Coordinates of C-alpha atoms in Angstrom, one line a residue:
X1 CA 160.8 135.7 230.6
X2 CA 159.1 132.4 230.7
X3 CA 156.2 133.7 231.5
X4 CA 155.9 136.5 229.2
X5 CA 156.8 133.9 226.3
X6 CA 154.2 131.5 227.4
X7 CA 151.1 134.3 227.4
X8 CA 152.3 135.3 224.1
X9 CA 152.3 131.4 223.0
X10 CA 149.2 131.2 224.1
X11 CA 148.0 134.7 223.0
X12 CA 148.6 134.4 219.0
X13 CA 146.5 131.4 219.0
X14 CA 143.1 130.6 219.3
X15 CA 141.9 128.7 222.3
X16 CA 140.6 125.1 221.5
X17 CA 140.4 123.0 224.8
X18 CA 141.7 119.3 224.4
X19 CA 140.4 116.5 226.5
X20 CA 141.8 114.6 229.1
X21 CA 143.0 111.4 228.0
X22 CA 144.8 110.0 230.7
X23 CA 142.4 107.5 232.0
X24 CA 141.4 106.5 228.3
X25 CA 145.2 105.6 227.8
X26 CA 145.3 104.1 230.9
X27 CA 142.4 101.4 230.1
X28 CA 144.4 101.3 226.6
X29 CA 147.9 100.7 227.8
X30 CA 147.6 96.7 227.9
X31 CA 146.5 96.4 224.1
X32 CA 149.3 98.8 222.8
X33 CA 151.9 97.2 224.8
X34 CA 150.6 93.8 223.0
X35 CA 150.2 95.3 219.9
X36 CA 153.7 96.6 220.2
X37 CA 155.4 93.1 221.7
X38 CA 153.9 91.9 218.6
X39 CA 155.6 94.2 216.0
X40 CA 158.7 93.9 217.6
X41 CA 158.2 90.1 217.4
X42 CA 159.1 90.7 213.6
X43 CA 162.6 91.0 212.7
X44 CA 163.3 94.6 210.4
X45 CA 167.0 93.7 209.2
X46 CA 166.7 95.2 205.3
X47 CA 168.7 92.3 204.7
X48 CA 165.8 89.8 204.7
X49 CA 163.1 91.4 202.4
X50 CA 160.7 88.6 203.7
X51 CA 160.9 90.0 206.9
X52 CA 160.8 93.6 206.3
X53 CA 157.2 92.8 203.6
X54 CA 155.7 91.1 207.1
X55 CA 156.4 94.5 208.7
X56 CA 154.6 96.5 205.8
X57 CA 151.8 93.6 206.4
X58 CA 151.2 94.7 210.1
X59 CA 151.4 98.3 209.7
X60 CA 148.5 98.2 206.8
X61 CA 147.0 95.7 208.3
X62 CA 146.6 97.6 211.9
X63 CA 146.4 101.3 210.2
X64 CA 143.7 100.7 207.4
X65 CA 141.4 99.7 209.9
X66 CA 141.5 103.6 211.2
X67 CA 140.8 104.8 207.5
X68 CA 144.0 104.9 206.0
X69 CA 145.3 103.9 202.3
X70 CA 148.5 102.8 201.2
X71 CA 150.9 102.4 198.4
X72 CA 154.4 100.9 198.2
X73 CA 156.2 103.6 195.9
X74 CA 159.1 102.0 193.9
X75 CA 162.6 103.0 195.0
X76 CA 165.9 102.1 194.0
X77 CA 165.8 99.0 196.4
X78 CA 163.2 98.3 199.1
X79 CA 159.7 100.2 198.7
X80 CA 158.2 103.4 200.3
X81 CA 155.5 102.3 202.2
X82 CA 153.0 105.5 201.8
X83 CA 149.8 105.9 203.5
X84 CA 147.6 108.4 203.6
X85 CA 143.7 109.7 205.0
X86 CA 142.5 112.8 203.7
X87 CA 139.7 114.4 205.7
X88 CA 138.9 117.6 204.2
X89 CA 140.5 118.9 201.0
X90 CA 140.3 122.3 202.7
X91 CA 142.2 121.2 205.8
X92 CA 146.3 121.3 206.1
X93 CA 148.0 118.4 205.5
X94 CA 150.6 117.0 207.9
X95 CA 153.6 114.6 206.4
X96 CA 154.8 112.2 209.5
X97 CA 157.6 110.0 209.1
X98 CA 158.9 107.0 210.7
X99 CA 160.9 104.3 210.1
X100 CA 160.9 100.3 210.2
X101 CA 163.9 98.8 209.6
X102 CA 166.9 98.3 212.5
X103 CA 170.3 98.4 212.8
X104 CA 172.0 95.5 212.7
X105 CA 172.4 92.8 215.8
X106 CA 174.8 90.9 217.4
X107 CA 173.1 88.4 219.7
X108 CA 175.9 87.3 222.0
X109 CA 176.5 91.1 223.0
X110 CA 172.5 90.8 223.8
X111 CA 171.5 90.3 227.9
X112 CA 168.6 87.7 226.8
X113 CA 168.3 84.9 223.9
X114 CA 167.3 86.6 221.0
X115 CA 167.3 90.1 220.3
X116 CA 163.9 89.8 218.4
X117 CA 162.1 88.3 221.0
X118 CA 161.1 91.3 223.2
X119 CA 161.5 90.7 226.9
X120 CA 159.6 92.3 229.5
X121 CA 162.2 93.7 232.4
X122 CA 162.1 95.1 235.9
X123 CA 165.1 97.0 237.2
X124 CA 167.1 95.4 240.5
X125 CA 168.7 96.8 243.5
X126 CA 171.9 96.3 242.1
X127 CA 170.8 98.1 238.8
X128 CA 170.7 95.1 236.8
X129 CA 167.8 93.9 234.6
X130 CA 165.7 91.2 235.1
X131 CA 163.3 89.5 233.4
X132 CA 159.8 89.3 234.6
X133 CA 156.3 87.3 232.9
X134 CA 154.4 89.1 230.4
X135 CA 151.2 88.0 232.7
X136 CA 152.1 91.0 235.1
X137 CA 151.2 93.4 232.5
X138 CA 147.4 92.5 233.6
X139 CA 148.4 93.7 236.8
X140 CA 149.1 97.1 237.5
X141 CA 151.5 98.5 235.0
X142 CA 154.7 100.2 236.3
X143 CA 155.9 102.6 234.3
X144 CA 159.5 102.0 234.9
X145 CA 159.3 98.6 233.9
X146 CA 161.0 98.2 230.3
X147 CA 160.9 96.3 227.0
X148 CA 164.0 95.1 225.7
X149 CA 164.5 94.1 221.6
X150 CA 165.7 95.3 218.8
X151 CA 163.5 98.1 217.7
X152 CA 161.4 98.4 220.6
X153 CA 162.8 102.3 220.8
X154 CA 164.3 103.3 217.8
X155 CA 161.5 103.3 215.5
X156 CA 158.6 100.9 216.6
X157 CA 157.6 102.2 219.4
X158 CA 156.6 105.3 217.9
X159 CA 154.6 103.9 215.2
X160 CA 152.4 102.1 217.7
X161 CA 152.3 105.1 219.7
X162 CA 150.8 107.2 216.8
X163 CA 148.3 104.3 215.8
X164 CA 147.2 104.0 219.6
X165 CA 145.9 107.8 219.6
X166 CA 144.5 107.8 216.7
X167 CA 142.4 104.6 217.6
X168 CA 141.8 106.1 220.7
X169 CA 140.7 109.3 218.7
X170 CA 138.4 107.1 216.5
X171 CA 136.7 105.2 219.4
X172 CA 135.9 108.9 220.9
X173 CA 134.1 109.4 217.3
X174 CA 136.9 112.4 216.7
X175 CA 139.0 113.3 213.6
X176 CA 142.1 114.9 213.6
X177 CA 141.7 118.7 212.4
X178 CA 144.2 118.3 209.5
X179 CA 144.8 115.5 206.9
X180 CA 147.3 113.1 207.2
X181 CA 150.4 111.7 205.3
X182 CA 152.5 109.0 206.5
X183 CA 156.1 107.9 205.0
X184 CA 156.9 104.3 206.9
X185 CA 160.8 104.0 205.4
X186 CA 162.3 100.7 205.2
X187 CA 166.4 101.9 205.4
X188 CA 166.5 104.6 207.2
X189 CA 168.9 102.8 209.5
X190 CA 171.3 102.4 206.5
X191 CA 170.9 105.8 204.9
X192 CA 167.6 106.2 203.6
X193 CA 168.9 106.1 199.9
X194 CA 165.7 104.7 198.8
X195 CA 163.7 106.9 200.3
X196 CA 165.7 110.2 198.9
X197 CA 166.1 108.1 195.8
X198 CA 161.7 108.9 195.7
X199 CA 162.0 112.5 195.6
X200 CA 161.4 113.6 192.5
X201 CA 159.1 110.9 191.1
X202 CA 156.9 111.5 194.1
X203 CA 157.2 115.1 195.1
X204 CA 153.7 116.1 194.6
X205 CA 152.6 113.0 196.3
X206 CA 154.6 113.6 199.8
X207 CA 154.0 117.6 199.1
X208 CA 152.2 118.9 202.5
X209 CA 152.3 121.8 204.5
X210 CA 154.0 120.4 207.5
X211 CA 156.0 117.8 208.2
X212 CA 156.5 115.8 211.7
X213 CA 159.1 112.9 212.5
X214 CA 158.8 111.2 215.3
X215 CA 162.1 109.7 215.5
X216 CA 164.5 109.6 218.5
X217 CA 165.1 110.2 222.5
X218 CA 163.4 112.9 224.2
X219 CA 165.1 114.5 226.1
X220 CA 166.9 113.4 228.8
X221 CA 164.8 115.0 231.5
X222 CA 162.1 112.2 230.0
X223 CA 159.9 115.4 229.3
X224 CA 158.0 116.5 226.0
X225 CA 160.2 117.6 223.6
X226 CA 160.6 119.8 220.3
X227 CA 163.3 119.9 218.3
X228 CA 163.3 122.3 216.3
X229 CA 166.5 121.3 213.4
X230 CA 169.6 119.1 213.6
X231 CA 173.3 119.9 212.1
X232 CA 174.4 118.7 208.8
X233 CA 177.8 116.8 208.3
X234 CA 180.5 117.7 205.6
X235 CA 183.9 115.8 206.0
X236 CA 187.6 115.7 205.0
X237 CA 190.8 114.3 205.1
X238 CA 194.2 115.3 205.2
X239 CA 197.4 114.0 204.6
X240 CA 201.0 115.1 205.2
X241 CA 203.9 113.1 203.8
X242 CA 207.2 112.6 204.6
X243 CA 210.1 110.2 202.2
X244 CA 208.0 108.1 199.5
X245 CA 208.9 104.8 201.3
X246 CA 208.8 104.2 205.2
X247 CA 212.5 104.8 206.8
X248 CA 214.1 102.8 209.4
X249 CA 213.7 105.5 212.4
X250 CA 217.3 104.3 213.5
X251 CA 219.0 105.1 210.4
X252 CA 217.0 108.2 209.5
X253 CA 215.5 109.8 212.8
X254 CA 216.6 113.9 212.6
X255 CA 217.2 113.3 208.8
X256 CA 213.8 112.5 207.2
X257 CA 211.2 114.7 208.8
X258 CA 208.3 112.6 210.5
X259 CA 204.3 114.0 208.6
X260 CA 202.9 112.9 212.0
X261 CA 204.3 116.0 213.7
X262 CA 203.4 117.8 210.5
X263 CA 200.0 116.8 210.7
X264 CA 200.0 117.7 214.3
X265 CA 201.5 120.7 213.9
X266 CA 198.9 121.8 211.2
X267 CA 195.7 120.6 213.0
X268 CA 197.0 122.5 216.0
X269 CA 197.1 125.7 214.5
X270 CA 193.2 124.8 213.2
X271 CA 191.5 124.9 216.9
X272 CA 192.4 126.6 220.4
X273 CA 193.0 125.0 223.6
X274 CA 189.5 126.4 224.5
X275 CA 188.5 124.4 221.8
X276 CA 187.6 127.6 219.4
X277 CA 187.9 127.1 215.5
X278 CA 190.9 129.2 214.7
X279 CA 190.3 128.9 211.0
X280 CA 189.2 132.6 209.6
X281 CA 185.1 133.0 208.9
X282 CA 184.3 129.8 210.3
X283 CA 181.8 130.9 212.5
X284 CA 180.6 133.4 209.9
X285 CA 176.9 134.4 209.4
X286 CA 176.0 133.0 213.1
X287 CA 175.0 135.4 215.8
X288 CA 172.9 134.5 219.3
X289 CA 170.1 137.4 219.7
X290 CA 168.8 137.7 223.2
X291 CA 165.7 135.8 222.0
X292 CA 167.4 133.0 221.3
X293 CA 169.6 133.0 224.4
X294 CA 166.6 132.3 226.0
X295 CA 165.7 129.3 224.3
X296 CA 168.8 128.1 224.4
X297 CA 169.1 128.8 228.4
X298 CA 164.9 127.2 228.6
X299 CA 166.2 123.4 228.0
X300 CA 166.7 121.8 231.6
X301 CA 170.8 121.0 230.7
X302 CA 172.8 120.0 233.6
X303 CA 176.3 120.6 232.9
X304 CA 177.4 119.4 236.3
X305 CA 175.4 116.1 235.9
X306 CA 176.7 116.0 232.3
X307 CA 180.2 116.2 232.5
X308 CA 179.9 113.4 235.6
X309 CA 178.7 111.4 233.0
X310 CA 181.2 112.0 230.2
X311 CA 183.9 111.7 233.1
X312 CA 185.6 115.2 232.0
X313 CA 186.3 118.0 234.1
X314 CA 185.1 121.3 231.6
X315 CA 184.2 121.3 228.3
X316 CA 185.3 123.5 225.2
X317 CA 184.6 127.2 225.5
X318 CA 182.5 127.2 222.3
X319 CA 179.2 129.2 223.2
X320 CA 179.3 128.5 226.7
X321 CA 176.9 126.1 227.3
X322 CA 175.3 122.5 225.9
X323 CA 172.6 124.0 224.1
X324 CA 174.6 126.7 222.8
X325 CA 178.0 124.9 221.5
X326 CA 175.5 123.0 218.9
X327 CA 174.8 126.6 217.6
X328 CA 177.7 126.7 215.5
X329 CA 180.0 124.2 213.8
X330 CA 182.4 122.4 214.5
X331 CA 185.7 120.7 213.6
X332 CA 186.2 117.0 214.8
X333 CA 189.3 114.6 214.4
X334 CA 187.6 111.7 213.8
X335 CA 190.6 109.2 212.9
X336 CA 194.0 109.7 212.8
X337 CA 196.5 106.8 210.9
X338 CA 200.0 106.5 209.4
X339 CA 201.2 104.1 206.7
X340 CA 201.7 101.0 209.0
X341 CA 199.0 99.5 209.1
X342 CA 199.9 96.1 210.6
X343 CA 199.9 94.4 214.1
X344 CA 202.0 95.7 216.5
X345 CA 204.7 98.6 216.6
X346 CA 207.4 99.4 214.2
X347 CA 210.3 101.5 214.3
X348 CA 209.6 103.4 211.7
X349 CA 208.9 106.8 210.6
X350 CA 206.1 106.4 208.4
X351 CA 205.4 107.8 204.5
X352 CA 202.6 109.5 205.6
X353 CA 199.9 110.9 207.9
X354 CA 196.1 110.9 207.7
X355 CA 193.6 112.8 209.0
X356 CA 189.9 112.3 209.0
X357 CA 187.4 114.9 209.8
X358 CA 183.8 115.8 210.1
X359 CA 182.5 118.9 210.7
X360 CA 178.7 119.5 211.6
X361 CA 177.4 121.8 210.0
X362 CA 174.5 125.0 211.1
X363 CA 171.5 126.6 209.1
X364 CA 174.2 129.2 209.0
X365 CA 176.8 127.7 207.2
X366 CA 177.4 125.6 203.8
X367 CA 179.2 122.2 203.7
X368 CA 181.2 123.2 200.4
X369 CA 181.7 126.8 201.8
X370 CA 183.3 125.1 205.8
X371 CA 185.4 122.8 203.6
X372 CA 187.0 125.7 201.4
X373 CA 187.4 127.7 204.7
X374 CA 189.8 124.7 206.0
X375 CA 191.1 123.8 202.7
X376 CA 192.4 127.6 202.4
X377 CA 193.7 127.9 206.1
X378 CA 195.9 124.8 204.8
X379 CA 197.4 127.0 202.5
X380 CA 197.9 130.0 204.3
X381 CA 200.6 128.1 206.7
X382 CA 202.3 127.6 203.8
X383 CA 201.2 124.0 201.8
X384 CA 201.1 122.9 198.4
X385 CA 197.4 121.7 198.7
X386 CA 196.7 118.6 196.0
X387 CA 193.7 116.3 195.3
X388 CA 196.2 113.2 194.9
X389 CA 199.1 112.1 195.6
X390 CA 202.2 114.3 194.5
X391 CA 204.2 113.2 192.3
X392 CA 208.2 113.0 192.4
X393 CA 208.7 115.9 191.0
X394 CA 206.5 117.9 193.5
X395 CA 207.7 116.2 196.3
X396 CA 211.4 117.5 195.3
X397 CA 210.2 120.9 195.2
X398 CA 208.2 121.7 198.2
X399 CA 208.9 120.8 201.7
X400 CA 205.0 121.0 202.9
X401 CA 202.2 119.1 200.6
X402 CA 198.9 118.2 201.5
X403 CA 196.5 116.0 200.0
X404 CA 192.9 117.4 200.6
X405 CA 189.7 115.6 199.8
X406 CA 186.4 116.4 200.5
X407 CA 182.5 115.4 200.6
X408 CA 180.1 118.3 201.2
X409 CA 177.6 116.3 202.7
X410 CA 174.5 117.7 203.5
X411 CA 173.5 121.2 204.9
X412 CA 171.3 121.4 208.5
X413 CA 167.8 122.2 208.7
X414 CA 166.2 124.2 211.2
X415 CA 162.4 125.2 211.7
X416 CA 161.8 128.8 213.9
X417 CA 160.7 128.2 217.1
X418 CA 158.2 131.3 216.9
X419 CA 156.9 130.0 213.3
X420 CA 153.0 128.9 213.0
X421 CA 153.4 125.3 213.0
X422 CA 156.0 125.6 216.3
X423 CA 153.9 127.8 218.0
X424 CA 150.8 125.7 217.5
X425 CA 152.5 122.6 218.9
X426 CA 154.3 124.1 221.8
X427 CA 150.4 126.1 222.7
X428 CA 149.2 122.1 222.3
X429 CA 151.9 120.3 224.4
X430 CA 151.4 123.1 226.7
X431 CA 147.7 122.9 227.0
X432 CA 147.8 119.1 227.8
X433 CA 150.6 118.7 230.1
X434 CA 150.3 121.8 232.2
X435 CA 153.9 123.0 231.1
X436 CA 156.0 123.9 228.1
X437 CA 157.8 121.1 226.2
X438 CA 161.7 121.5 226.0
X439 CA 162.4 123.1 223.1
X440 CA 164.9 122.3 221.3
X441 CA 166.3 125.0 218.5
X442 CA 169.1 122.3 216.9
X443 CA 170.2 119.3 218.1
X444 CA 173.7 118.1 217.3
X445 CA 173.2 114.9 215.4
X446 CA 172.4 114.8 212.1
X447 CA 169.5 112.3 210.0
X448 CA 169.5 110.9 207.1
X449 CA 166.5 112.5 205.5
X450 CA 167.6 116.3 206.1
X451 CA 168.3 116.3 201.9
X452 CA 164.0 115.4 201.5
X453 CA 163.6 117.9 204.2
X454 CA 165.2 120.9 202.4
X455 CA 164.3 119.3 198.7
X456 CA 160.5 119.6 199.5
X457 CA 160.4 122.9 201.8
X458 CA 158.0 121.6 204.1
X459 CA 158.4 123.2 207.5
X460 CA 159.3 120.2 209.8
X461 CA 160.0 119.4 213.5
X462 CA 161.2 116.3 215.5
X463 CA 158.9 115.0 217.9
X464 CA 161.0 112.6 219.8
X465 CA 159.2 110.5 222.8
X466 CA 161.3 107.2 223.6
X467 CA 163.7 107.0 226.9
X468 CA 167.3 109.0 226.3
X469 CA 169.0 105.8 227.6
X470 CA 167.3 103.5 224.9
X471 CA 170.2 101.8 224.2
X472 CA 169.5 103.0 220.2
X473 CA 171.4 101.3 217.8
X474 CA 173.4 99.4 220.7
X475 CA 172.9 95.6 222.7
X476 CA 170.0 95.7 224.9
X477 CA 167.6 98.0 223.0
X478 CA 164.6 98.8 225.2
X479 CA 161.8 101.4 225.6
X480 CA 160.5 102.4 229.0
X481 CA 156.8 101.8 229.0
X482 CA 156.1 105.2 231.0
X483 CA 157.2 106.3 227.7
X484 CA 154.8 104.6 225.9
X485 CA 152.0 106.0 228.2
X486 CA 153.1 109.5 227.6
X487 CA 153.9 109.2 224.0
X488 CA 150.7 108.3 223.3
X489 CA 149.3 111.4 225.2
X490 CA 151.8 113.6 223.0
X491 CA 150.4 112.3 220.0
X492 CA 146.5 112.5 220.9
X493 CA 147.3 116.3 221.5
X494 CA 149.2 116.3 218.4
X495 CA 146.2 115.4 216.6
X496 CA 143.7 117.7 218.6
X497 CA 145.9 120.3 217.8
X498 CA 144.0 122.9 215.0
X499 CA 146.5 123.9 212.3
X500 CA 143.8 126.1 210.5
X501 CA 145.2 129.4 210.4

């Protein structure tokens, strides 16, 4: 089946050979790990603007010298930072995004001095890390060796990556085959708001016919992957009640019913021991064609090697597989509290129960549609469902009462595998690596720029190419430099890649 889907891959597109840029990256590979010790040099916490306008500074600085304008495009807080080359007005236009900024550090969690002073590192016998001189770079370059700041992954490293094959591209007197369009976000790590905040002011200007971030780990096999959509998130909490003031659990244990063991009672009834959502038409609308199945069953998952990992001895029943359990949404306790809220234990049967929950949400299924779906199945076992506290009078007359609120959140996005623009880079990825990327149809966490994704329709995929085990967002950020090597080489045949129709 492989096969067959390969020859038609390669069968509903034209042929264009790409060159073989391996030994052109190689020569390369010293300058763009410089270039990218350097930009990691610079801290990205949103927090310091001064910090985050010297990051603008090196990115215009290092990208306008391969043809590309810029403007800063006023948001609600930090800029846009827009750039743009247009090579023929008759050519499609690709939107890339990427992102500057970092999450937040703590430097005594940190395995060196200072999280923004990137450290070159060799791995031990023991597994440990060690640091080794930056003057071994001009030796040969292993590719296992690693570079450890904040940033170096999660979103630098792709940024030099791209600039690195299209200098490369510009030394070998080639253009890309499509124009190009780059958002550089300055918050992404902290929601994107001024980003989305852009959207409407600047529609036309980000308007494109395709739209690529390169944004997180690929995966875990360390092969070239394609994702293809992520899930949304809605959440929701819910919270039982028992008497309007905490009781002593001496004095009133089997008199004054406890809203933890409602609570428990009600979430219980909401999934299976399998780990199926119970509630009615939550699954609704999603089915898995045979097609599909077979993408699903192409990514190189390793149950056995994942649930080692995760230290668990099966996992839910919910479509069977890794790949296919992010097919459909789920229902996740997130947080579970009572009223006492200080230190220590009290014997006391508490005033109320709370429930948090996020639910990721499928192509297939609305946020504001899931949370009715729950909010009704509430009902139907017999609660008075509010949107606030209940008053005395409520309380006296009904035994079971719920307070429900909600946030919709945003929807999924998702981008078919056998469209134009997936087929076109799978044939590409194909062509210059001798074997078919992973291909990814959803993956199961959700980004913050989803709502500019579905506000301006542009057909988009994920292109991630940093190490799984990054460290993203964590102590001891890093970036594998084989990585590098090969990101580079995704990116060159991103750009030899013709999107003419």
């Amino acid at each position: 089946m492989k096969k067959i889907l390969l020859l038609f891959l390669l069968s509903t597109t034209s042929f264009f050979p790409q060159q073989d840029w391996g030994n052109k990256v190689d020569e390369k590979l010293l300058t763009v790990l410089q270039n990218h010790r350097e930009f990691v040099s610079i801290p990205n916490l949103p927090t310091n603007i001064q910090n985050m306008y010297k990051n603008i500074s090196w990115v215009k600085e290092k990208y306008k010298k391969i043809g590309f304008s810029f403007k800063n495009l006023e948001a609600t807080t930090l800029p846009v930072l827009f750039a743009e080359r247009i090579l023929n007005p008759d050519y499609k236009t690709i939107l890339f995004y990427f992102h500057i900024d970092g999450q937040p550090v703590d430097p005594k969690a940190w395995n060196q001095k200072n999280p923004f002073i990137p450290e070159l590192k060799e791995q031990t016998e023991n597994g440990d890390w060690k640091s080794i001189s930056w003057d071994k770079l001009n030796t040969k370059i292993n590719d296992d060796w690693r570079i450890f700041a904040r940033a170096a992954a999660d979103d630098k490293a792709p940024i030099v990556m791209f600039l690195s094959a299209l200098e490369l591209l510009e030394s070998n007197k080639q253009k890309p085959k499509f124009n190009i369009k780059i958002i550089f976000d300055l918050e992404e790590e902290y929601g994107s708001n001024a980003f989305l905040s852009t959207l409407d002011a600047y529609k036309n200007t980000y308007q494109s016919d395709y739209m690529i971030i390169m944004d997180g780990p690929a995966h875990n096999t360390n092969k070239p992957t394609l994702t293809f959509g992520c899930r949304g998130i809605a959440t929701c909490s819910i919270t039982t009640y028992g008497a309007k003031l905490p009781q002593h659990s001496g004095h009133f244990g089997n008199y004054v019913s406890n809203p933890v063991f409602t609570l428990s009672r009600l979430l219980a009834s909401m999934k299976s021991e399998e780990g199926k959502v119970l509630i009615k038409d939550y699954y609704k609308g999603i089915s898995i064609s045979d097609d599909i199945k077979t993408i699903l069953e192409s990514v190189p998952d390793n149950s056995g090697f994942m649930n080692n990992g995760l230290v668990i001895k099966d996992a839910e029943k919910v479509g069977g597989s890794y790949q296919k359990a992010l097919q459909y949404p789920s229902l996740n306790v997130r947080q579970i509290g009572t009223s006492w809220k200080g230190k220590g234990l009290k014997t006391v049967i508490p005033k109320y129960a709370k429930a948090d929950i996020d639910v990721r949400l499928v192509v297939e299924t609305d946020g504001k549609e899931q949370l009715e779906k729950i909010k009704n199945h509430i009902k139907s076992r017999g609660f008075l469902v509010l949107d606030r506290q209940p008053t005395d009078e409520e309380r006296l007359s009904n035994n079971k009462i719920v307070t429900f609120t909600s946030n919709s959140g945003v929807n999924a996005f998702r981008t078919p595998l056998n469209s134009t623009f997936g087929k076109k880079l799978r044939k590409s990825l194909t062509e210059t690596f001798g074997e078919e990327p992973v291909s990814i149809r959803t993956m199961g966490g959700t980004v913050p720029i989803i709502p500019a994704i579905n506000k301006l329709k542009i057909p988009a995929i994920i292109v991630p190419m940093v190490n799984m085990d990054n460290n993203q967002h964590s102590p001891n950020e890093n970036i594998r430099v084989g990585n590098i090597r090969q990101g580079i080489k995704i990116c060159l045949s991103i750009l030899e890649t013709d999107f003419i129709d």
